Amino acid sequence: MHSEKLNVAITVSALLAAVPAAHAAQPVYPDKPIRLIIGSAPGSGPDIIARLLADHLNRAWGQQVIVDSRPGMAGAVSAEQALRANPDGYTWMILTSQLFIATQVFPNLKFDLDKDFVSVAMIGLVPYIQLVNPKLPVKSVTELIALAKKSPGKLRYGSAGTAGGEHFTMLMFTQAAGIDMLHVPYKGIAQALIDVIADEIQLTFAVYPAGKPHVDTGRLRAIGVTTAKRAPGLPDVPAIGESVPGYSTFGWYSIVAPKGTPEGVLAKASAEVVKGIREPEFVEKLKVQGIEITAGERKELDAFRAAERKRFTELVKATGVTITQ
């Protein structure tokens, strides 16, 4: 009997001793670099935002966040790349409005954005700026519309690619204004901006972070912003809706992860990203980039994605864009 009690005591002691050992064996997330995939080229809005966020998380967690640019098919290439990764919390993706559009337009995609990606955090909203080459004899949206009506199909505008955010923003504009212009797609907005500066094409839309620096240097002229109100950083540039009643749109940035990422990891990542976005220093950095902070954790991003799915479904139907592969 005494021997049995002794064996039980030894067994219980061994189990209790194993508990802290098991806890000690669990690594503290993150314990290695995180990859943040973006679906656009360096110098784009998502790239600028991703690098600001990577810098914050590096300081907060002491782990490097590597920004991995995978442009193509309005962001669809980046989604396919992200889904190849192990869903262990070390691969994230910047989800933008343009990728939502792409999933409505491109056939035979290898992923379902709603089913294959879970929300991490909402970052914010951003206006597009309508930019023209300074040599173009227009200084307002009204003058641009008048010029386009004189020469239907002659003015050339660039975008970061067919079915991308800039493309649809311009399609909405041309339909609302009743004009026709020639679309020239690029593999990234940076190259489109270069060609507007070089007068190879006459105009483009670009999200505020990508376009504003060229306005500041005088290389491009801003004639309108797409949001309902004027952008704080461009108070003298009218909202396009002031000339084209009812016109209003915007881009946005968020973070998602492949489905299957552990819940505990998602919760920690979401909380830290939102905490960082709300810090005064980070808010100021995003403000300079024209970003309206709408920091939200997972449930808030889920609700936003559902609302945007409805908006972009209607937008694609209205513009009538289709792509065959």
Coordinates of C-alpha atoms in Angstrom, one line a residue:
M1 CA 0.0 0.0 0.0
H2 CA 2.8 2.4 0.9
S3 CA 4.5 1.5 -2.3
E4 CA 1.3 2.3 -4.3
K5 CA 1.0 5.7 -2.6
L6 CA 4.6 6.4 -3.3
N7 CA 4.2 5.6 -7.0
V8 CA 1.1 7.9 -7.3
A9 CA 3.0 10.7 -5.6
I10 CA 5.9 10.3 -8.0
T11 CA 3.6 10.2 -11.0
V12 CA 1.7 13.4 -9.9
S13 CA 5.0 15.1 -9.2
A14 CA 6.3 14.2 -12.7
L15 CA 3.1 15.5 -14.3
L16 CA 3.3 18.8 -12.4
A17 CA 6.9 19.2 -13.3
A18 CA 6.0 18.6 -17.0
V19 CA 3.5 21.5 -17.0
P20 CA 6.0 24.4 -16.8
A21 CA 8.3 22.5 -19.2
A22 CA 5.5 22.2 -21.7
H23 CA 4.7 25.9 -21.4
A24 CA 8.4 26.8 -21.7
A25 CA 8.5 24.7 -25.0
Q26 CA 5.8 27.0 -26.5
P27 CA 7.5 29.7 -28.5
V28 CA 6.3 33.3 -28.0
Y29 CA 4.8 34.7 -31.2
P30 CA 6.5 36.0 -33.2
D31 CA 9.9 34.3 -32.8
K32 CA 11.0 34.7 -36.4
P33 CA 10.5 37.2 -39.3
I34 CA 7.1 37.8 -40.8
R35 CA 6.5 38.1 -44.5
L36 CA 4.0 40.8 -45.6
I37 CA 3.0 40.2 -49.2
I38 CA 1.7 43.1 -51.3
G39 CA 0.1 42.9 -54.7
S40 CA 1.6 46.1 -56.2
A41 CA 5.0 47.4 -57.2
P42 CA 7.5 49.3 -55.1
G43 CA 6.5 52.9 -54.7
S44 CA 2.8 52.2 -54.7
G45 CA 0.4 53.1 -52.0
P46 CA 0.3 49.6 -50.4
D47 CA 4.1 49.4 -50.6
I48 CA 4.5 52.7 -48.7
I49 CA 1.9 51.7 -46.0
A50 CA 3.4 48.2 -45.7
R51 CA 6.9 49.6 -45.0
L52 CA 5.6 52.1 -42.4
L53 CA 3.8 49.2 -40.7
A54 CA 6.8 46.9 -40.9
D55 CA 9.0 49.5 -39.2
H56 CA 6.5 49.8 -36.3
L57 CA 6.2 46.0 -35.8
N58 CA 9.9 45.6 -36.0
R59 CA 10.3 48.0 -33.1
A60 CA 7.3 46.5 -31.2
W61 CA 8.2 42.9 -31.5
G62 CA 11.9 42.9 -32.2
Q63 CA 11.3 40.8 -35.3
Q64 CA 11.8 41.8 -38.9
V65 CA 8.7 42.2 -41.1
I66 CA 9.8 41.6 -44.8
V67 CA 7.7 43.4 -47.4
D68 CA 7.4 41.0 -50.4
S69 CA 6.1 42.7 -53.6
R70 CA 4.2 40.4 -55.9
P71 CA 2.5 42.6 -58.5
G72 CA 0.2 41.3 -61.2
M73 CA -3.5 40.8 -62.1
A74 CA -4.5 43.7 -59.8
G75 CA -3.2 41.8 -56.8
A76 CA -4.4 38.3 -57.6
V77 CA -0.8 37.1 -58.0
S78 CA -0.1 38.1 -54.4
A79 CA -3.1 36.2 -53.1
E80 CA -2.0 33.0 -54.9
Q81 CA 1.5 33.4 -53.4
A82 CA 0.1 34.0 -49.9
L83 CA -2.0 30.8 -50.1
R84 CA 1.1 28.7 -50.9
A85 CA 2.5 29.6 -47.5
N86 CA 2.1 27.6 -44.3
P87 CA -0.8 29.3 -42.3
D88 CA 1.3 29.6 -39.2
G89 CA 1.0 33.4 -38.7
Y90 CA 4.2 34.3 -40.4
T91 CA 2.7 35.2 -43.7
W92 CA 0.3 38.2 -44.0
M93 CA -1.1 40.0 -47.0
I94 CA -2.1 43.6 -47.6
L95 CA -5.7 43.3 -48.9
T96 CA -6.8 46.4 -50.9
S97 CA -9.9 47.5 -52.7
Q98 CA -8.3 46.7 -56.1
L99 CA -8.0 43.0 -55.2
F100 CA -11.7 43.0 -54.4
I101 CA -12.4 44.3 -57.9
A102 CA -10.0 41.7 -59.4
T103 CA -11.9 38.8 -57.9
Q104 CA -15.1 40.1 -59.6
V105 CA -13.4 40.3 -63.0
F106 CA -10.6 37.8 -63.5
P107 CA -11.9 34.3 -64.3
N108 CA -10.5 31.0 -63.1
L109 CA -8.7 32.4 -60.0
K110 CA -7.0 29.8 -57.8
F111 CA -8.5 31.3 -54.6
D112 CA -11.7 32.6 -53.1
L113 CA -10.9 35.8 -51.3
D114 CA -13.8 35.4 -48.8
K115 CA -13.2 31.7 -48.0
D116 CA -9.4 31.5 -48.2
F117 CA -8.4 34.6 -46.2
V118 CA -9.2 35.6 -42.7
S119 CA -9.2 39.2 -41.4
V120 CA -6.4 40.5 -39.3
A121 CA -6.9 44.3 -39.1
M122 CA -8.3 47.3 -41.0
I123 CA -5.9 50.2 -41.6
G124 CA -7.7 53.0 -43.4
L125 CA -9.2 54.7 -46.4
V126 CA -7.3 56.7 -49.0
P127 CA -8.4 59.1 -51.8
Y128 CA -7.2 58.8 -55.4
I129 CA -5.8 62.0 -57.0
Q130 CA -6.6 62.8 -60.6
L131 CA -3.2 63.8 -62.1
V132 CA -2.3 65.4 -65.5
N133 CA 0.9 66.3 -67.2
P134 CA 1.4 70.1 -66.7
K135 CA 1.7 70.6 -70.4
L136 CA -1.9 69.5 -70.9
P137 CA -4.0 72.6 -71.2
V138 CA -6.4 71.8 -68.4
K139 CA -6.3 73.1 -64.8
S140 CA -9.7 71.7 -63.6
V141 CA -11.9 68.7 -64.0
T142 CA -14.3 70.8 -66.0
E143 CA -11.6 71.7 -68.5
L144 CA -10.5 68.1 -68.8
I145 CA -14.0 67.0 -69.6
A146 CA -14.3 69.7 -72.2
L147 CA -11.0 68.7 -73.9
A148 CA -12.0 65.0 -73.9
K149 CA -15.3 65.8 -75.5
K150 CA -13.5 67.7 -78.3
S151 CA -11.3 64.7 -79.1
P152 CA -13.1 61.5 -78.1
G153 CA -10.7 58.6 -77.5
K154 CA -7.5 60.7 -78.1
L155 CA -6.5 61.4 -74.5
R156 CA -4.5 58.5 -73.0
Y157 CA -4.7 57.6 -69.3
G158 CA -2.6 55.0 -67.4
S159 CA -3.3 52.6 -64.6
A160 CA -1.6 50.0 -62.6
G161 CA -3.3 47.4 -64.7
T162 CA -6.6 46.3 -66.2
A163 CA -9.3 45.9 -63.5
G164 CA -7.1 47.7 -60.9
G165 CA -8.3 50.4 -58.7
E166 CA -7.1 53.2 -60.9
H167 CA -8.7 51.7 -64.0
F168 CA -12.1 51.4 -62.3
T169 CA -11.8 54.9 -60.8
M170 CA -11.3 56.3 -64.3
L171 CA -14.1 54.2 -65.8
M172 CA -16.4 55.6 -63.1
F173 CA -15.2 59.1 -64.1
T174 CA -15.6 58.7 -67.8
Q175 CA -19.0 57.2 -67.5
A176 CA -20.2 59.9 -65.1
A177 CA -18.7 62.7 -67.3
G178 CA -19.9 61.2 -70.6
I179 CA -16.4 61.1 -72.2
D180 CA -14.2 58.6 -73.9
M181 CA -10.4 58.2 -73.3
L182 CA -7.9 55.5 -74.2
H183 CA -6.8 53.2 -71.4
V184 CA -3.1 52.3 -71.2
P185 CA -2.4 49.6 -68.6
Y186 CA 0.9 49.2 -66.8
K187 CA 2.3 46.6 -64.3
G188 CA 2.4 49.2 -61.6
I189 CA 1.3 52.8 -60.9
A190 CA 4.9 54.0 -60.6
Q191 CA 5.6 53.4 -64.3
A192 CA 2.3 55.0 -65.3
L193 CA 3.2 58.1 -63.3
I194 CA 6.7 58.2 -65.0
D195 CA 5.0 58.1 -68.4
V196 CA 2.6 60.9 -67.5
I197 CA 5.6 63.0 -66.4
A198 CA 7.3 62.2 -69.7
D199 CA 4.1 63.1 -71.6
E200 CA 3.8 59.6 -73.1
I201 CA 0.3 59.5 -71.7
Q202 CA -1.7 62.5 -70.5
L203 CA -3.2 61.6 -67.2
T204 CA -3.8 59.0 -64.5
F205 CA -5.4 58.4 -61.1
A206 CA -3.1 57.4 -58.3
V207 CA -3.7 56.9 -54.6
Y208 CA -2.6 59.8 -52.5
P209 CA 0.7 58.3 -51.2
A210 CA 1.9 57.5 -54.7
G211 CA 0.7 60.7 -56.4
K212 CA 1.2 63.5 -53.8
P213 CA 5.0 63.6 -54.0
H214 CA 4.9 64.4 -57.8
V215 CA 2.4 67.1 -57.1
D216 CA 4.7 68.7 -54.5
T217 CA 7.6 68.8 -56.9
G218 CA 5.4 70.2 -59.7
R219 CA 6.1 67.3 -62.1
L220 CA 2.3 66.6 -62.1
R221 CA -0.8 68.7 -61.7
A222 CA -3.6 67.6 -59.4
I223 CA -7.0 68.6 -60.7
G224 CA -9.3 66.5 -58.4
V225 CA -9.6 64.0 -55.6
T226 CA -12.1 61.1 -55.6
T227 CA -13.5 61.4 -52.1
A228 CA -16.7 63.3 -51.3
K229 CA -14.7 66.0 -49.5
R230 CA -11.4 67.6 -50.3
A231 CA -8.2 65.9 -49.0
P232 CA -6.7 67.8 -46.0
G233 CA -3.2 67.7 -47.6
L234 CA -4.6 69.2 -50.9
P235 CA -7.1 71.8 -49.7
D236 CA -6.9 73.7 -53.0
V237 CA -7.7 70.6 -55.1
P238 CA -11.5 70.2 -55.5
A239 CA -13.3 67.0 -55.0
I240 CA -14.3 65.6 -58.4
G241 CA -17.9 65.5 -57.2
E242 CA -17.9 69.3 -57.1
S243 CA -17.9 69.2 -61.0
V244 CA -19.4 65.8 -61.6
P245 CA -22.3 65.4 -59.1
G246 CA -22.5 62.1 -57.4
Y247 CA -19.0 61.0 -58.2
S248 CA -17.2 59.6 -55.2
T249 CA -14.9 56.7 -54.5
F250 CA -11.9 55.7 -52.4
G251 CA -9.3 53.0 -51.9
W252 CA -8.5 51.2 -48.7
Y253 CA -5.8 49.1 -47.0
S254 CA -6.2 46.1 -44.6
I255 CA -4.3 43.0 -43.5
V256 CA -5.4 39.4 -43.9
A257 CA -3.8 36.0 -43.4
P258 CA -4.3 32.6 -45.0
K259 CA -7.2 30.6 -43.6
G260 CA -6.0 28.1 -40.9
T261 CA -3.8 30.6 -39.1
P262 CA -4.1 29.9 -35.4
E263 CA -6.8 32.0 -33.6
G264 CA -4.4 33.0 -30.8
V265 CA -1.9 34.3 -33.4
L266 CA -4.6 36.2 -35.2
A267 CA -5.8 37.9 -32.0
K268 CA -2.3 39.0 -31.1
A269 CA -1.4 40.2 -34.5
S270 CA -4.7 42.1 -34.8
A271 CA -4.3 43.8 -31.4
E272 CA -0.7 44.9 -32.1
V273 CA -1.4 46.2 -35.6
V274 CA -4.4 48.3 -34.4
K275 CA -2.4 49.5 -31.4
G276 CA 0.4 50.7 -33.7
I277 CA -2.0 52.4 -36.1
R278 CA -3.6 54.3 -33.3
E279 CA -0.3 55.6 -31.9
P280 CA 0.0 59.4 -32.4
E281 CA 3.3 59.0 -34.3
F282 CA 1.9 56.4 -36.7
V283 CA -1.3 58.4 -37.1
E284 CA 0.8 61.4 -38.2
K285 CA 2.8 59.3 -40.6
L286 CA -0.4 58.0 -42.2
K287 CA -1.9 61.5 -42.2
V288 CA 1.0 62.7 -44.3
Q289 CA 0.2 59.9 -46.7
G290 CA -3.4 61.0 -47.0
I291 CA -4.7 58.0 -45.1
E292 CA -7.9 58.4 -43.0
I293 CA -7.4 56.0 -40.1
T294 CA -10.2 53.6 -39.6
A295 CA -8.2 51.1 -37.4
G296 CA -10.3 48.1 -36.7
E297 CA -9.8 44.6 -35.4
R298 CA -11.0 41.4 -37.0
K299 CA -14.8 41.6 -36.6
E300 CA -14.8 45.2 -37.8
L301 CA -12.8 44.2 -40.9
D302 CA -15.1 41.3 -41.5
A303 CA -18.1 43.7 -41.6
F304 CA -16.3 46.1 -43.8
R305 CA -15.3 43.4 -46.3
A306 CA -18.9 42.3 -46.6
A307 CA -20.1 45.9 -47.3
E308 CA -17.3 46.4 -49.9
R309 CA -18.1 43.1 -51.6
K310 CA -21.6 44.5 -52.3
R311 CA -20.3 47.9 -53.5
F312 CA -17.8 46.4 -55.9
T313 CA -20.2 43.8 -57.3
E314 CA -22.5 46.7 -58.2
L315 CA -19.5 48.7 -59.6
V316 CA -18.3 45.9 -61.9
K317 CA -21.8 45.5 -63.3
A318 CA -22.1 49.2 -63.9
T319 CA -18.8 49.5 -65.7
G320 CA -19.2 46.3 -67.7
V321 CA -15.6 45.3 -67.6
T322 CA -14.8 41.6 -68.3
I323 CA -11.5 39.8 -68.8
T324 CA -11.0 36.5 -70.5
Q325 CA -7.9 34.3 -70.0

